[in-house]
CSV table of C-alpha atoms in Angstrom, one decimal:
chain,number,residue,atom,x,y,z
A,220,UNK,CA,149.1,68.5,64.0
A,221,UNK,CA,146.1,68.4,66.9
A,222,UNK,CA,144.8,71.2,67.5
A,223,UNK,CA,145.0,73.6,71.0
A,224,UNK,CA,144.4,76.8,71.8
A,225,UNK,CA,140.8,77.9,73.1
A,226,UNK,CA,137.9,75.1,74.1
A,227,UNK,CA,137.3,72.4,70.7
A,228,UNK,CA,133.9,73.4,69.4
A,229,UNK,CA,132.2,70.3,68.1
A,230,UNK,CA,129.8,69.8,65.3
A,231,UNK,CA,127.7,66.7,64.7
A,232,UNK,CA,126.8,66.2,61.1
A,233,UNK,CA,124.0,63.6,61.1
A,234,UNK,CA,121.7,62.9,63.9
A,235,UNK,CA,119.6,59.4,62.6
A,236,UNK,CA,117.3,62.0,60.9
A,237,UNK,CA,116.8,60.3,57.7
A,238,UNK,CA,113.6,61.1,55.3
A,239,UNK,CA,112.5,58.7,52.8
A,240,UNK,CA,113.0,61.0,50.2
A,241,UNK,CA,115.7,63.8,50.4
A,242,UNK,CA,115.2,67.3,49.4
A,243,UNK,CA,118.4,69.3,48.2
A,244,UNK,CA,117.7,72.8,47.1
A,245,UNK,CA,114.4,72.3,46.7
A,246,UNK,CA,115.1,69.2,44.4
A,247,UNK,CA,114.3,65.4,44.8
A,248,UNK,CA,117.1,63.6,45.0
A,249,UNK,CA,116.9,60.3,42.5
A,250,UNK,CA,119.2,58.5,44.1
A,251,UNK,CA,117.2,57.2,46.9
A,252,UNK,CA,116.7,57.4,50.9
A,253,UNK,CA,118.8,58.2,53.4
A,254,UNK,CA,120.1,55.0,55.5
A,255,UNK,CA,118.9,54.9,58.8
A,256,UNK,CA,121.7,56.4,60.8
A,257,UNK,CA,120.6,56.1,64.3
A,258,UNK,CA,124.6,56.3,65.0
A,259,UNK,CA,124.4,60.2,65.1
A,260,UNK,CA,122.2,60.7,67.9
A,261,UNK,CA,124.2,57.8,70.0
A,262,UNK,CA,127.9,59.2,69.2
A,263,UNK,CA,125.7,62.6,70.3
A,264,UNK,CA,124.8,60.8,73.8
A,265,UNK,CA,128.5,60.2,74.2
A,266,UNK,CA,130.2,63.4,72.9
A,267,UNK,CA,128.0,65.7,74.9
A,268,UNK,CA,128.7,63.9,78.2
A,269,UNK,CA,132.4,63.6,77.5
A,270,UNK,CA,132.8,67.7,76.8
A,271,UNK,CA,130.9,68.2,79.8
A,272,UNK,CA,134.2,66.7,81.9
A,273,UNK,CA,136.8,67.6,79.7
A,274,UNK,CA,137.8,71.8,79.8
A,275,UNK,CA,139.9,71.0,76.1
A,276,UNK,CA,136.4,71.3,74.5
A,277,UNK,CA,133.8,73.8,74.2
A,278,UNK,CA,130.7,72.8,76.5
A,279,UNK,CA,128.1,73.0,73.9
A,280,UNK,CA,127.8,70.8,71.5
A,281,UNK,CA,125.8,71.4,67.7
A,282,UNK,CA,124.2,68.6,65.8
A,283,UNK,CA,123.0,69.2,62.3
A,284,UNK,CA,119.7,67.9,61.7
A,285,UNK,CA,117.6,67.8,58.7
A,286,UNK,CA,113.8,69.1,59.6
A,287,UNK,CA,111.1,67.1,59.7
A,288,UNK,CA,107.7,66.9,61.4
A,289,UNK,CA,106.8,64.1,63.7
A,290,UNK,CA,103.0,64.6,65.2
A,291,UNK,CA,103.1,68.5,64.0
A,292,UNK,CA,106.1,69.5,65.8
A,293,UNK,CA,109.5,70.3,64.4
A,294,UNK,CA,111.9,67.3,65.2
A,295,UNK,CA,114.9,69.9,66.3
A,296,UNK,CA,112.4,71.3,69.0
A,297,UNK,CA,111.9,68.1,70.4
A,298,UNK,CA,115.6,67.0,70.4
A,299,UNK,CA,116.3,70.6,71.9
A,300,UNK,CA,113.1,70.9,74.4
A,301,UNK,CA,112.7,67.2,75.3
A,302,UNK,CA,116.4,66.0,74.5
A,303,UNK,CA,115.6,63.1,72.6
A,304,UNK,CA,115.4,61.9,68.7
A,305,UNK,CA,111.9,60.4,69.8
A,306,UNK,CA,111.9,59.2,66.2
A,307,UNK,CA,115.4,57.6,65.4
A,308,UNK,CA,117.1,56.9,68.7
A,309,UNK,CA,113.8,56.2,71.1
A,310,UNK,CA,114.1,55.8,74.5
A,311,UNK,CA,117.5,57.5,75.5
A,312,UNK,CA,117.9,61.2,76.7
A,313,UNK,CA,120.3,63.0,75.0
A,314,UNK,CA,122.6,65.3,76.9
A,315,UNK,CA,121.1,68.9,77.5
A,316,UNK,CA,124.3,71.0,76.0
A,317,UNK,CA,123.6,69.1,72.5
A,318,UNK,CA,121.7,71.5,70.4
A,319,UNK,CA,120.2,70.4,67.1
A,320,UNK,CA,120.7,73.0,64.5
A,321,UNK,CA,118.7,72.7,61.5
A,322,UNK,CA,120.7,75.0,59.0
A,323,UNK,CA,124.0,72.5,58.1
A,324,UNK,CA,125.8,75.7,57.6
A,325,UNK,CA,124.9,77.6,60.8
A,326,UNK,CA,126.1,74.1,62.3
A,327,UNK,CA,129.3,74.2,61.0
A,328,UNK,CA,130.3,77.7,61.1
A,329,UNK,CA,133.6,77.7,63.4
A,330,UNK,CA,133.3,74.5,64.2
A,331,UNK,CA,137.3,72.8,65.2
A,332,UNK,CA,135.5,69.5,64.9
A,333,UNK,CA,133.5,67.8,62.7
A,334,UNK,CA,131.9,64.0,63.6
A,335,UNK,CA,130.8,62.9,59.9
A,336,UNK,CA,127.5,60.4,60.3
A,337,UNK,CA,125.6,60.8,57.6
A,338,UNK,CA,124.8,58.1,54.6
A,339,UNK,CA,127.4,57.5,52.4
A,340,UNK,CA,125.9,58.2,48.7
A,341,UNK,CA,124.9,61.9,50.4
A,342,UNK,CA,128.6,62.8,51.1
A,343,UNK,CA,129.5,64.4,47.9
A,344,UNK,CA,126.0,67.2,48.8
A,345,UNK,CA,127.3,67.6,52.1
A,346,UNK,CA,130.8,68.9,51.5
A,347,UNK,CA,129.7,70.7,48.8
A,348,UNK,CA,126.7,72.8,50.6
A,349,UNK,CA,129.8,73.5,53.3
A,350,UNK,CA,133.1,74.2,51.0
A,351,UNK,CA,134.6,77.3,52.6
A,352,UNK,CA,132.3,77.4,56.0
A,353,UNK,CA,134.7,75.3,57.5
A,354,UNK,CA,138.0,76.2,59.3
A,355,UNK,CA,141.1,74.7,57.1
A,356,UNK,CA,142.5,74.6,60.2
A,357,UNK,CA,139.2,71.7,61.6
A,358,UNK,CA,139.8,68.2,62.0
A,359,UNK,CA,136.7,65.9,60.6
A,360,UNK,CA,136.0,61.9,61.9
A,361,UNK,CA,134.1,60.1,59.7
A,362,UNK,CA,131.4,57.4,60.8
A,363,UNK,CA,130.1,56.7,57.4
A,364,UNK,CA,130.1,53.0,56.5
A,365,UNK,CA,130.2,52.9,52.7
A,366,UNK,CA,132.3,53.6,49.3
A,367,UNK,CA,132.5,55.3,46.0
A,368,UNK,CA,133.9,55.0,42.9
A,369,UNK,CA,136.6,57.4,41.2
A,370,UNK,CA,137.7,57.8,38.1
A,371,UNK,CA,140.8,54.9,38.7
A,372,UNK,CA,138.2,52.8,40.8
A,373,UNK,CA,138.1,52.7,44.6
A,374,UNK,CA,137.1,56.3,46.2
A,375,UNK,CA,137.3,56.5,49.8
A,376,UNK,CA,135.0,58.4,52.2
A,377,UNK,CA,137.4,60.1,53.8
A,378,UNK,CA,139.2,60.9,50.4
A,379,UNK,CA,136.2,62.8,49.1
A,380,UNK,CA,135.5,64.8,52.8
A,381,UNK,CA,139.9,65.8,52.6
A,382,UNK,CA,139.9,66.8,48.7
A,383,UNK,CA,136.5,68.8,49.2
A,384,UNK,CA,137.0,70.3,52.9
A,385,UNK,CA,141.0,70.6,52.9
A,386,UNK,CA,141.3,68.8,56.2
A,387,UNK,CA,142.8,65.9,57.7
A,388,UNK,CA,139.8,63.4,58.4
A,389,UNK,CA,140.3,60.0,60.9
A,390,UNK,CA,137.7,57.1,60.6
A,391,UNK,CA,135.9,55.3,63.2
A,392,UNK,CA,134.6,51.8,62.8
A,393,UNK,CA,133.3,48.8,64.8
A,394,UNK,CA,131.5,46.7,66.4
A,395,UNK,CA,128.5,49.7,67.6
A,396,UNK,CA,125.3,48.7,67.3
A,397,UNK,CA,123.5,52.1,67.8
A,398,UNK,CA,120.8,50.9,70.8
A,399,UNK,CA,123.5,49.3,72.4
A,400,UNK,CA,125.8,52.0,72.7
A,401,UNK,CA,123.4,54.3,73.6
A,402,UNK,CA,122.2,52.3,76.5
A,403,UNK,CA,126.2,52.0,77.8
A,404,UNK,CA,126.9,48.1,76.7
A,405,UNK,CA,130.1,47.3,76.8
A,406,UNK,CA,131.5,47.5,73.5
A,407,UNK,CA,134.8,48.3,71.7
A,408,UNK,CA,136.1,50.7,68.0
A,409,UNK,CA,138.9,51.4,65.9
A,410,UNK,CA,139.9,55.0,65.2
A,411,UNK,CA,142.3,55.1,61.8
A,412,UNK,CA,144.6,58.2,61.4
A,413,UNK,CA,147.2,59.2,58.6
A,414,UNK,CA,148.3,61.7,61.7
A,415,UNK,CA,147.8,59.8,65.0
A,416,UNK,CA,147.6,62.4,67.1
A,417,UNK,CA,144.4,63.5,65.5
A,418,UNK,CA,143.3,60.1,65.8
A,419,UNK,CA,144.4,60.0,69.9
A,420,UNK,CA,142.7,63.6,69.8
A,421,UNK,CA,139.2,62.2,68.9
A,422,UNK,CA,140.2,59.3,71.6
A,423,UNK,CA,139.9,61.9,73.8
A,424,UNK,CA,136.3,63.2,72.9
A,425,UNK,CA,134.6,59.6,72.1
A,426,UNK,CA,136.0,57.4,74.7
A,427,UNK,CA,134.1,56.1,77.9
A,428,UNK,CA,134.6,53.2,79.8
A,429,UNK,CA,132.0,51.4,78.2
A,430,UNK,CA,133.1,52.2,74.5
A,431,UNK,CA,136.8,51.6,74.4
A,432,UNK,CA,138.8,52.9,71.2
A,433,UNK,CA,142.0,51.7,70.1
A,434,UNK,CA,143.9,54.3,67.5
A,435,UNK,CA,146.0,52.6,64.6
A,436,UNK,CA,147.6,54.5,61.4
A,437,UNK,CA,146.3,52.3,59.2
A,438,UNK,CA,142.9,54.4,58.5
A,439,UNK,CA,141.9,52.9,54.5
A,440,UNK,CA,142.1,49.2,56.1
A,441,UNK,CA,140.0,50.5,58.9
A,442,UNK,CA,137.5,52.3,56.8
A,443,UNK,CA,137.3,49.5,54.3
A,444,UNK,CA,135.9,47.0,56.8
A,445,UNK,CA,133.3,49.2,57.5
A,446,UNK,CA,132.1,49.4,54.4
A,447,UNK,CA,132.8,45.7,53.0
A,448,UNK,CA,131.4,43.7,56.3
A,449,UNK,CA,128.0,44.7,55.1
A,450,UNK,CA,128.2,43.1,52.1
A,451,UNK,CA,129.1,40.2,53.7
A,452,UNK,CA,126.2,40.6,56.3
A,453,UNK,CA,123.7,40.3,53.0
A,454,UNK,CA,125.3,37.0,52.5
A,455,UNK,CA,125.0,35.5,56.0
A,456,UNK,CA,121.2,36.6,55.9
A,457,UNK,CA,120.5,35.2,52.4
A,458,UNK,CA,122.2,31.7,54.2
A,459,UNK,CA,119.6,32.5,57.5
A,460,UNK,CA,117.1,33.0,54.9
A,461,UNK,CA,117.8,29.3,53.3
A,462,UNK,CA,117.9,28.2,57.1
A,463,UNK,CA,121.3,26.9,56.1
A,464,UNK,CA,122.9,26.4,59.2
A,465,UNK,CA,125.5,27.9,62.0
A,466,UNK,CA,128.1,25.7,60.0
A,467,UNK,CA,127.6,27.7,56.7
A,468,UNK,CA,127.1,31.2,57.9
A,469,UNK,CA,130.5,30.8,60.0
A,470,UNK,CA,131.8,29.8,56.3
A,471,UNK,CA,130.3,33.1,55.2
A,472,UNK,CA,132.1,35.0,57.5
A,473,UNK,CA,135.3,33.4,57.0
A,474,UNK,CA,135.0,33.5,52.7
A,475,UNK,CA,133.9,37.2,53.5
A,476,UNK,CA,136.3,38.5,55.7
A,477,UNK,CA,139.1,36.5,53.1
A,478,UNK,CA,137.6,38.6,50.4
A,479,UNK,CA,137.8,42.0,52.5
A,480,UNK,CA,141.5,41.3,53.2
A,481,UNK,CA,142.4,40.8,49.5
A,482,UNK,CA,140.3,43.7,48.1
A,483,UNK,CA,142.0,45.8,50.9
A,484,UNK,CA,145.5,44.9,49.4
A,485,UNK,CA,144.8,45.6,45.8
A,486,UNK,CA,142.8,48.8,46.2
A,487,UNK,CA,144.5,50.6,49.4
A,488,UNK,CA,147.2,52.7,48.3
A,489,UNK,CA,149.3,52.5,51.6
A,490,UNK,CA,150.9,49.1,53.4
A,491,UNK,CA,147.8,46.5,54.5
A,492,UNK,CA,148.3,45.4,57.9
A,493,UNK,CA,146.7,42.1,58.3
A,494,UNK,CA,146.3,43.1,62.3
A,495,UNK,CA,143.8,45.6,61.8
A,496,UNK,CA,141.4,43.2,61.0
A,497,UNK,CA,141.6,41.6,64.3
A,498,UNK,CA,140.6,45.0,65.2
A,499,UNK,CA,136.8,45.8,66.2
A,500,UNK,CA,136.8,47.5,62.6
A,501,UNK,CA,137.3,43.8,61.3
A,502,UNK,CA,136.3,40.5,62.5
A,503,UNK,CA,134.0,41.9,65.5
A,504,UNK,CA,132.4,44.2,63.3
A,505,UNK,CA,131.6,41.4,60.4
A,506,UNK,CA,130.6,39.2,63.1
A,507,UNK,CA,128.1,41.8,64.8
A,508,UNK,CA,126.8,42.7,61.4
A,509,UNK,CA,125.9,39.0,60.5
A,510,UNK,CA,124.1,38.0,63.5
A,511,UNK,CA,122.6,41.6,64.8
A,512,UNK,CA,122.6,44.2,61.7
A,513,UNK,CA,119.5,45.1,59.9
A,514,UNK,CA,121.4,44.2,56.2
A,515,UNK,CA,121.0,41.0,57.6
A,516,UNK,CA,117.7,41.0,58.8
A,517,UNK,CA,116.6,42.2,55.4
A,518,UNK,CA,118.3,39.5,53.3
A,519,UNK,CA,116.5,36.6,55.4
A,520,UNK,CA,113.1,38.3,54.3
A,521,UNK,CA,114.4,38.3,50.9
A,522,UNK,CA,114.6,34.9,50.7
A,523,UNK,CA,111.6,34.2,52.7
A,524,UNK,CA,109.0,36.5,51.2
A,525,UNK,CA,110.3,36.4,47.8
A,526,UNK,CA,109.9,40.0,47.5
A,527,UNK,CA,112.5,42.8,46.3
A,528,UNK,CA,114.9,44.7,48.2
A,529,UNK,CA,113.1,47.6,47.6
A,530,UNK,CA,110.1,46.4,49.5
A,531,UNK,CA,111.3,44.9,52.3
A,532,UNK,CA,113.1,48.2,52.7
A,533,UNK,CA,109.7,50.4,52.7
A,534,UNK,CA,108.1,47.4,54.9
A,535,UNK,CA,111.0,46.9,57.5
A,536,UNK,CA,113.3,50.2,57.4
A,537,UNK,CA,110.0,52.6,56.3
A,538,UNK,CA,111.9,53.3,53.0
A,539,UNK,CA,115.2,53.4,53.7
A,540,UNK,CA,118.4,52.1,51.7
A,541,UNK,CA,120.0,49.7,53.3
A,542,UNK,CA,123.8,49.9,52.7
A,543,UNK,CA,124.6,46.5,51.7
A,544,UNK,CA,122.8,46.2,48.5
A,545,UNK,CA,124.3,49.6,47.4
A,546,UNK,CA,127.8,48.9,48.4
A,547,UNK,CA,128.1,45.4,46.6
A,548,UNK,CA,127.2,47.5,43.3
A,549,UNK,CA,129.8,49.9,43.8
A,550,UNK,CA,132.2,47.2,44.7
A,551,UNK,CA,131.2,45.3,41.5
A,552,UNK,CA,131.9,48.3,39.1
A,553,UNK,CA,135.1,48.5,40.4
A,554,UNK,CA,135.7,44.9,40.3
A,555,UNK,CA,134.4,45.3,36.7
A,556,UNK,CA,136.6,47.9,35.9
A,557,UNK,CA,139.7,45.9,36.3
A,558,UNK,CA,138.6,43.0,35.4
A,559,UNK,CA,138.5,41.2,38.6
A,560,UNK,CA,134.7,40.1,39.2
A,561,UNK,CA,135.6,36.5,39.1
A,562,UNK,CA,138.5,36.7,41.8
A,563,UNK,CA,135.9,37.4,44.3
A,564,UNK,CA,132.8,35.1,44.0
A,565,UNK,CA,131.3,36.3,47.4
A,566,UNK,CA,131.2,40.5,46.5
A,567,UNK,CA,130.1,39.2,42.8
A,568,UNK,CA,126.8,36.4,44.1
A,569,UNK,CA,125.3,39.1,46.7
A,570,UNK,CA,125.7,41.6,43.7
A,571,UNK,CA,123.9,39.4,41.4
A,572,UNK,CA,121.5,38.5,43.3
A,573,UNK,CA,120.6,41.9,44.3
A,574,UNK,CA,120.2,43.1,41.2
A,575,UNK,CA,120.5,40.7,38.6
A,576,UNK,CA,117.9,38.2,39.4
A,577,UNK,CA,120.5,35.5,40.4
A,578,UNK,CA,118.4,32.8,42.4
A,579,UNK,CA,119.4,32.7,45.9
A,580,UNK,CA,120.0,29.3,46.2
A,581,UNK,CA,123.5,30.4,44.0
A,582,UNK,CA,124.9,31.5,46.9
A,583,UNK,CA,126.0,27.7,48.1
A,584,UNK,CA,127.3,27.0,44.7
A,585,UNK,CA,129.4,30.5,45.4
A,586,UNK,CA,130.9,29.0,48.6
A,587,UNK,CA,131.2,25.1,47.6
A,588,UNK,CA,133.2,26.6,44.6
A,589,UNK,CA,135.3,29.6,46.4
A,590,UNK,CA,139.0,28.7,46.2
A,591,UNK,CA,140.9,28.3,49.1
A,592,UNK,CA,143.2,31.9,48.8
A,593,UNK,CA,142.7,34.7,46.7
């Protein structure tokens, strides 16, 4: 049920502040950068606007951002003195009533709503640093585009944040390239909720007339997409990289988003609705990603340069993961796991090459070779 009462306070957990390598309790963590999440301080753009309008929420509005020094100043007195992420989001003032907050606690603490935008390997770290700060009764939205595994294979995002926090959690994915949205383009996203009116609840908070939402039940679908269409994206740049051809990379997309569909069926546990992926969640977000995301960009000067994927992501992303790479090893293990690597030839070649030295060139046998349904 939706929750009423006094003003919605709002917490932001992830504002594009991502260091190369992250400190947890004093600890490196080994399991590599944060992704560049420029999406946190755009959804921050919109949010604080919107709660300026609407009475239902609380006027001020606390993003959690990890601390870092840009030119010897602290990044949160920038964002909070300047009101702009001069480092991740360039370029575009954020409203004055968002406050960066650089103690994730302290940023939590009473919040009704939590906006989850944070990489997706970090998740686990997160919940865990906040189990029992936040209100049972809160509602979360995730934003994170990515997967894990569980011990009987696929492991949503939003499962983890609901078995750690103890609160219902909705998804939003789509076609959102971070720039654009900040600078108002038009553009369009899915919200999936298990309880609709949470979902129509954060429709509320994130909608503008230049980023439309539509709210469906089927949240796993939804979530899926956002996490599979980047794998996908890593093909369609490995074809840019090979200069194949419109003609091929449409034949990317299409082999792709057939592979999304049928992982969706065997690994979500609820009813697949083939409609949600005519959803901004599905095909407009796998199209974005293959001509405009950076998982692209990356796998074209993988092919070009002949250099790894670790490189090109301290050359071009200044050492951060991208999320393509990391989500086709995930999907793989599963895949592994029940025996099922060889029904889906597109996850398996960008895995492979990836990580297993597969030549790129492989990837037009994968498609010449792909059957026609799964």
């Amino acid at each position: 049920m939706a929750l009423s009462g006094a003003p919605l306070r709002v917490c932001i957990v992830g504002s594009g502040n991502c260091p190369f390598t992250y400190i947890w309790d004093g600890k490196k963590n080994a399991e590599g950068a944060w992704h560049n999440n420029d999406r946190g301080s755009a959804v921050a753009k919109i949010i604080g606007n919107n709660v300026k309008k609407l009475q239902k929420f609380a006027s001020t509005v606390k993003m959690w951002v990890f601390e870092e020094n840009i030119n010897g100043r602290k990044l949160t007195d920038i964002i909070n003195k300047e009101h702009e992420n001069v480092k991740y989001l360039p370029g575009y003032k954020l409203p004055d009533n968002v406050v960066a907050v650089p103690n994730l606690n302290e940023a939590v603490q009473d919040a009704d709503l939590l906006v989850f935008v944070i990489p997706h390997q970090f998740i686990h770290k997160v919940c865990d640093e906040i189990t029992g700060r936040v209100p049972k009764k809160a509602l979360g939205i995730t934003l994170i585009k990515g997967i894990d595994e569980g011990p009987e294979g696929l492991k949503l995002i939003s499962d983890i944040i609901r078995e750690k926090l103890g609160i219902d959690i909705s998804v939003l994915m789509g076609a959102n390239i971070a720039n654009e949205v900040a600078a108002e383009k038009f553009c369009e996203t899915t919200i999936g909720s298990k309880i609709l009116e949470n979902g129509l609840l954060f429709k509320e908070l994130l909608q503008t007339p230049n980023f439309r939402i539509t709210v469906v039940d089927d949240a796993d679908t939804v979530e899926l997409c956002g996490a599979l269409k980047n794998i996908v994206a890593v093909g369609a740049g490995f074809c840019d990289g090979l200069r194949c051809g419109d003609n091929t990379k449409a034949a990317v997309i299409r082999l792709g988003l057939m592979e999304m569909i049928a992982f969706a069926r065997i690994f979500c546990k609820g009813q697949v609705s083939t409609a949600t992926f005519l959803e901004s969640c599905g095909v407009a977000d796998l199209i974005t990603t293959c001509y405009g995301g950076r998982n692209r960009r990356v796998a074209e000067a993988f092919v070009k340069t002949g250099k790894t994927i670790e490189e090109l992501e301290q050359e071009m992303l200044n050492g951060q993961k991208l999320q393509g790479p990391q989500t086709s090893a995930e999907v793989h293990r599963i895949l592994k796991q029940k025996g099922m690597v060889d029904k889906f030839p597109l996850f398996t070649a960008v895995y492979q090459i990836c990580y297993e030295g597969k030549p790129v060139k492989e990837m037009i046998s994968c498609l010449q070779s792909h059957p026609e349904h799964i």
